[in-house]
Coordinates of C-alpha atoms in Angstrom, one line a residue:
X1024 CA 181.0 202.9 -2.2
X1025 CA 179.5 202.3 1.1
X1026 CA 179.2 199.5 3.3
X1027 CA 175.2 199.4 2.3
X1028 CA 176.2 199.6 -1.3
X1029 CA 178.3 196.0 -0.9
X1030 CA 176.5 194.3 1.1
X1031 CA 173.6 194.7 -1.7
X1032 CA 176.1 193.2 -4.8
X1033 CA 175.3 189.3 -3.6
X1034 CA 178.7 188.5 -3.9
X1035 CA 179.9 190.8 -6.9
X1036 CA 183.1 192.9 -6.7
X1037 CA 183.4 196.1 -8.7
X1038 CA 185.5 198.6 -11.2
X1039 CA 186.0 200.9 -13.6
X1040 CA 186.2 200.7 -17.2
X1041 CA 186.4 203.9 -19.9
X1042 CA 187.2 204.1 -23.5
X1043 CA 190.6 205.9 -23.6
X1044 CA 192.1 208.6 -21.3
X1045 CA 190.4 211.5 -23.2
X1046 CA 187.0 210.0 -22.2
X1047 CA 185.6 211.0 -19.0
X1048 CA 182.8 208.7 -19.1
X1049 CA 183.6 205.7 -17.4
X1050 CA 180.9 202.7 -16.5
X1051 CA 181.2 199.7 -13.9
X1052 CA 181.7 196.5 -13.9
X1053 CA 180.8 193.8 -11.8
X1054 CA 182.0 190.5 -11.3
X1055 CA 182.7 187.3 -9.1
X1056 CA 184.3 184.0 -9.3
X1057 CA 181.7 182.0 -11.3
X1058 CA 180.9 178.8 -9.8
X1059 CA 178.0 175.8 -10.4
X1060 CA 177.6 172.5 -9.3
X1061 CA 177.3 171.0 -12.7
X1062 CA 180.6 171.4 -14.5
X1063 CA 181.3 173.1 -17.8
X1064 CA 184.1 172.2 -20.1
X1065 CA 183.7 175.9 -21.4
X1066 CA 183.5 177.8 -18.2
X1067 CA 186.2 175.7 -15.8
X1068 CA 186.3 175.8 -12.2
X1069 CA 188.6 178.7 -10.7
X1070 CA 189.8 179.9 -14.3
X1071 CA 186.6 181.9 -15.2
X1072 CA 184.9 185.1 -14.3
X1073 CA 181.7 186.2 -14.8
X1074 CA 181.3 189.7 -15.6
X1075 CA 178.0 192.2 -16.0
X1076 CA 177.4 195.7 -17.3
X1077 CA 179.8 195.5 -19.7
X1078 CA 179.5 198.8 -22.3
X1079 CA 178.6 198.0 -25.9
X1080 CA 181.7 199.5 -27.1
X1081 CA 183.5 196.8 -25.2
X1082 CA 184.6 194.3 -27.6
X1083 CA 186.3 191.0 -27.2
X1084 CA 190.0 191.7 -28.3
X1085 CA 190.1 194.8 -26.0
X1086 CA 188.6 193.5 -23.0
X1087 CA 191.0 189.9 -23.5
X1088 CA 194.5 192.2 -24.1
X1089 CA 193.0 194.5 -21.0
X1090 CA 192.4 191.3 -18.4
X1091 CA 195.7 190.0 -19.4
X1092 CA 197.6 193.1 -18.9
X1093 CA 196.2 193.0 -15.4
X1094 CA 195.7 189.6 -14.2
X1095 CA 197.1 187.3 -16.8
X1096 CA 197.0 185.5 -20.1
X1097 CA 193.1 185.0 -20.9
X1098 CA 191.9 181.9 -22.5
X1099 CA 188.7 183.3 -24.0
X1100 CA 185.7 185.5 -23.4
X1101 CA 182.5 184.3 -24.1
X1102 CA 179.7 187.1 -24.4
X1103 CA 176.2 185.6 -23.7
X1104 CA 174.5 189.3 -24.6
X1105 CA 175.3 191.1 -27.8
X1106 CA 173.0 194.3 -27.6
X1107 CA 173.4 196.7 -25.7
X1108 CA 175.2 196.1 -22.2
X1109 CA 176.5 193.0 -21.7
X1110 CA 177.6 190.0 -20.4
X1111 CA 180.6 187.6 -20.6
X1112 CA 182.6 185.1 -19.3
X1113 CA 186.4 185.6 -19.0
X1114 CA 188.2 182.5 -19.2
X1115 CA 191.8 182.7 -17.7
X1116 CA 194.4 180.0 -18.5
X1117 CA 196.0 179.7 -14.7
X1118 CA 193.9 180.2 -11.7
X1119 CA 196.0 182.6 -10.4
X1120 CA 195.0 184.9 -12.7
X1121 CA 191.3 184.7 -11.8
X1122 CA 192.9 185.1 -7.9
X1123 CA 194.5 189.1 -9.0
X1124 CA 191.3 189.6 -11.0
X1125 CA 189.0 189.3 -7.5
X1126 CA 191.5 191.0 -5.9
X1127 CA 192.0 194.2 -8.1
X1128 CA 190.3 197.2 -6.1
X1129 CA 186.6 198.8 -6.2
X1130 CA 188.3 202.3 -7.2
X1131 CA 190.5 200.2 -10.0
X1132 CA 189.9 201.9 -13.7
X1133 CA 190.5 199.8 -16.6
X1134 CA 191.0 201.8 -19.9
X1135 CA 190.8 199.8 -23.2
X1136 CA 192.1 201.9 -25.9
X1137 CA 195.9 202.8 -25.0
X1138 CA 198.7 204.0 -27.2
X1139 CA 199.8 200.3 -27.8
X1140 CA 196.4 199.2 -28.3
X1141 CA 194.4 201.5 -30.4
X1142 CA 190.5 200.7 -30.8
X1143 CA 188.0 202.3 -33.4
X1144 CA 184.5 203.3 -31.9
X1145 CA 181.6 205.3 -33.6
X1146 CA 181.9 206.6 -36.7
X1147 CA 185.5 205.3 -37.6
X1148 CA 184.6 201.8 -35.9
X1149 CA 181.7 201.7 -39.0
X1150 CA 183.5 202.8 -41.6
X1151 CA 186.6 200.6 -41.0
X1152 CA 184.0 197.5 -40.5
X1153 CA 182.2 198.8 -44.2
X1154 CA 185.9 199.2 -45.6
X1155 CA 186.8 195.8 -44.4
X1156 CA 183.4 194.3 -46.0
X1157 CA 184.3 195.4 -49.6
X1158 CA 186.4 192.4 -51.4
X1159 CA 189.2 193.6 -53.8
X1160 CA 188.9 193.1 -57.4
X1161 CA 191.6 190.2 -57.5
X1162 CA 189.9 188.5 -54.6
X1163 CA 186.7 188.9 -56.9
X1164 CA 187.8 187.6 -59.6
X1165 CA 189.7 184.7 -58.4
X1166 CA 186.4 183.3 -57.0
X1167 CA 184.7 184.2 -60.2
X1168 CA 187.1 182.1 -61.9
X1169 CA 187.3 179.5 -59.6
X1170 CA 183.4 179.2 -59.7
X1171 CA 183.4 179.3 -63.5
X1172 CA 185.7 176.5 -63.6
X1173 CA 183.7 174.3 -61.4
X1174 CA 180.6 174.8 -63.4
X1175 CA 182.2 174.1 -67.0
X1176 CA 183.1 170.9 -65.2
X1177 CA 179.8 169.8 -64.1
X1178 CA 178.6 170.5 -67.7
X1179 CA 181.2 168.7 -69.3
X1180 CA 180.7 165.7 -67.3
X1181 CA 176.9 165.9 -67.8
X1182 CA 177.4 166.1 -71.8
X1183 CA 179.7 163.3 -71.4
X1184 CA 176.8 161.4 -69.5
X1185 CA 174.1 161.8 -72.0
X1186 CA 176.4 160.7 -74.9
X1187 CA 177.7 157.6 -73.0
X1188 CA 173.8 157.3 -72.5
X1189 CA 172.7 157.7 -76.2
X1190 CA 175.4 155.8 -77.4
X1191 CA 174.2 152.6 -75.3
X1192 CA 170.4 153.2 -76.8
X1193 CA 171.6 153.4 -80.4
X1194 CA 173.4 149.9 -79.6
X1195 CA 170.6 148.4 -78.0
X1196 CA 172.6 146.6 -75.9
X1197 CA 173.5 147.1 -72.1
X1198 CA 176.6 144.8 -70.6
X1199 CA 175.5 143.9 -67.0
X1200 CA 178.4 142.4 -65.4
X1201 CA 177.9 140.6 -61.7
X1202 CA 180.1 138.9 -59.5
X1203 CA 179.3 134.8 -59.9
X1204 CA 180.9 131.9 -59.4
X1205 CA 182.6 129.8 -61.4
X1206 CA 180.7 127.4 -63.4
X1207 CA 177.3 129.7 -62.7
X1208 CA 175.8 130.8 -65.9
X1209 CA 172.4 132.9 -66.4
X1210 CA 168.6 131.3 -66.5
X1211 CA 167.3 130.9 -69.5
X1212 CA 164.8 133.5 -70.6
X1213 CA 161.6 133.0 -70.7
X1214 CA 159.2 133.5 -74.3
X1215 CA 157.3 135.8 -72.3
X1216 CA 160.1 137.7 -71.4
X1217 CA 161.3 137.4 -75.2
X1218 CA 158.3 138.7 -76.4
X1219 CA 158.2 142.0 -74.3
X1220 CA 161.7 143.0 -75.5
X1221 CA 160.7 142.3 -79.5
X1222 CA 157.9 144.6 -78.9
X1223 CA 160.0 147.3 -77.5
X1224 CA 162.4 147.2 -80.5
X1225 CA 159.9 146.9 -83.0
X1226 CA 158.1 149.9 -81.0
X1227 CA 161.4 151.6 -81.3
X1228 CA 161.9 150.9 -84.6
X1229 CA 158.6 152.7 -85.4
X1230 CA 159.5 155.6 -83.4
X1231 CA 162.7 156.1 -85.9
X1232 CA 160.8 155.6 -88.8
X1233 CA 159.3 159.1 -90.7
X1234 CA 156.1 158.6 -91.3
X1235 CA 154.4 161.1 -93.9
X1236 CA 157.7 162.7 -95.0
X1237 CA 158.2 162.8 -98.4
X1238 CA 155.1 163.7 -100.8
X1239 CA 154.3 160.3 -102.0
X1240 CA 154.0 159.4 -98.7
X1241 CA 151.3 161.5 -97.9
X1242 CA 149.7 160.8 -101.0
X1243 CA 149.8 157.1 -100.6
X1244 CA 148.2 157.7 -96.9
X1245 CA 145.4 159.8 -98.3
X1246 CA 144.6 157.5 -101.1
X1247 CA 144.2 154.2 -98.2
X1248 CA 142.2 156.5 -95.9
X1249 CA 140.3 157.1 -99.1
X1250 CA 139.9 154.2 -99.9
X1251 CA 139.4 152.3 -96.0
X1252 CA 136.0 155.0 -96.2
X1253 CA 134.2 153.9 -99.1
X1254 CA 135.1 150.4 -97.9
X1255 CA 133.3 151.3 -94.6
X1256 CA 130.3 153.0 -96.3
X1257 CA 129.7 150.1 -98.7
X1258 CA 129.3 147.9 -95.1
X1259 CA 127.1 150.2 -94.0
X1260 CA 125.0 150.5 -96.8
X1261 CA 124.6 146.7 -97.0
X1262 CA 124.0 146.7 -93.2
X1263 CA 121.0 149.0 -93.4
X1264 CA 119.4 147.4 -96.6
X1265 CA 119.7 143.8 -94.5
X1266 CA 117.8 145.5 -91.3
X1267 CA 115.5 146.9 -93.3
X1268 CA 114.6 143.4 -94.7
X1269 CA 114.3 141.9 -91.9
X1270 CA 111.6 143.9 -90.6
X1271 CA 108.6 142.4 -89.7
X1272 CA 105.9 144.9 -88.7
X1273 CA 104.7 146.5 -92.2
X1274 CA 102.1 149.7 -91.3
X1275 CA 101.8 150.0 -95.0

């Protein structure tokens, strides 16, 4: 890198990073000591490192246990881009660390995949993610069961609702308890009030009764409805015969 070259990073030191040592292809990084006026509990002064151009197969785990191999134990790493290249912040826990980290040389190649840290990419990276998405057949079924049991609970609770609830209608009575005072007793109630709750057990009472059940019933019904027309037409009748009587102007 020429002298053109850094003078034209704004502050931003460079490296290396490839996959594994069989990769030849190898992408660079820059970074700097990242620093605002405002302070961040997430991003601390003199602990974290902002990094750019980081290469989608980069993930989180490998670029942590690479940082701390080099620098020191690393905190966290925050990625703000998740497509394509991106960029992160590198949280160290000492400030030390992030001191080797500016210090580590432009020429400096950081490989992620080593034989004590193995990393998938490609094709194996997506088939171990779609292995690790498919749930065993245990797992499945203790959450099937463990669903199952919480629904036949909420169903016996509601059948035990509606009977406590049908059992206080066929009483008729409610018991409303409240917290009084001794010597406190209840108003009197009012006829009005009365009144109101006859009619709604007589209207209940109705609303048990079977009306037009049995045969006779129906008979008896017909017979009255029978008998409540002729009753009506007989009125009539005498109604018409009384206006007709009564009528004054006489053409004929």
């Amino acid at each position: 890198m020429t002298e053109t070259d850094k003078n034209n990073l704004k502050g931003f030191k460079s490296l290396w990073i490839h996959f594994n040592h069989e990769n030849l292809d190898r992408h660079q990084l820059f970074f700097k000591k990242h620093w605002v006026k405002k302070q961040e509990s997430d991003y601390p002064r003199g602990k974290t490192l902002f990094v750019l151009n980081i290469p989608p197969y980069a993930t989180t785990d490998s670029l942590k246990n690479a940082f701390s191999r080099l620098c020191g134990e690393v905190t966290s790493i925050v990625f703000t881009t998740l497509v394509g290249f991106k960029t992160a912040y590198i949280v160290f826990n000492n400030e030390s660390s992030l001191e080797k980290a500016l210090k580590l040389p432009n020429d400096y190649v950081i490989c992620l995949s080593t034989e004590q840290e193995t990393y998938l990419t490609g094709l194996a990276k997506w088939c171990n993610e779609y292995n690790d998405s498919i749930q065993s057949e245990n797992d499945i079924k203790k959450e099937i069961n463990k669903y199952m049991s919480t629904y036949d609970q909420q169903i016996a609770d509601r059948i035990a609702k509606e009977k406590a609830a049908k059992d206080m209608e066929q009483d008729g009575w409610v018991t409303i308890t409240s917290r009084k005072k001794r010597g406190q007793f209840a108003p009197s109630r009012k006829e009005s009030t009365i009144s109101k709750i006859q009619n709604k057990e007589e209207q209940k009472n109705q609303k048990k009764q079977l009306l037009n059940f049995y045969t006779f019933q129906i008979r008896e019904s017909k017979k009255q409805h029978l008998a409540e027309l002729r009753k009506k037409f007989e009125l009539d009748k005498k109604r018409l015969q009384e206006l007709k009587k009564k009528r004054t102007f006489k053409p004929f």
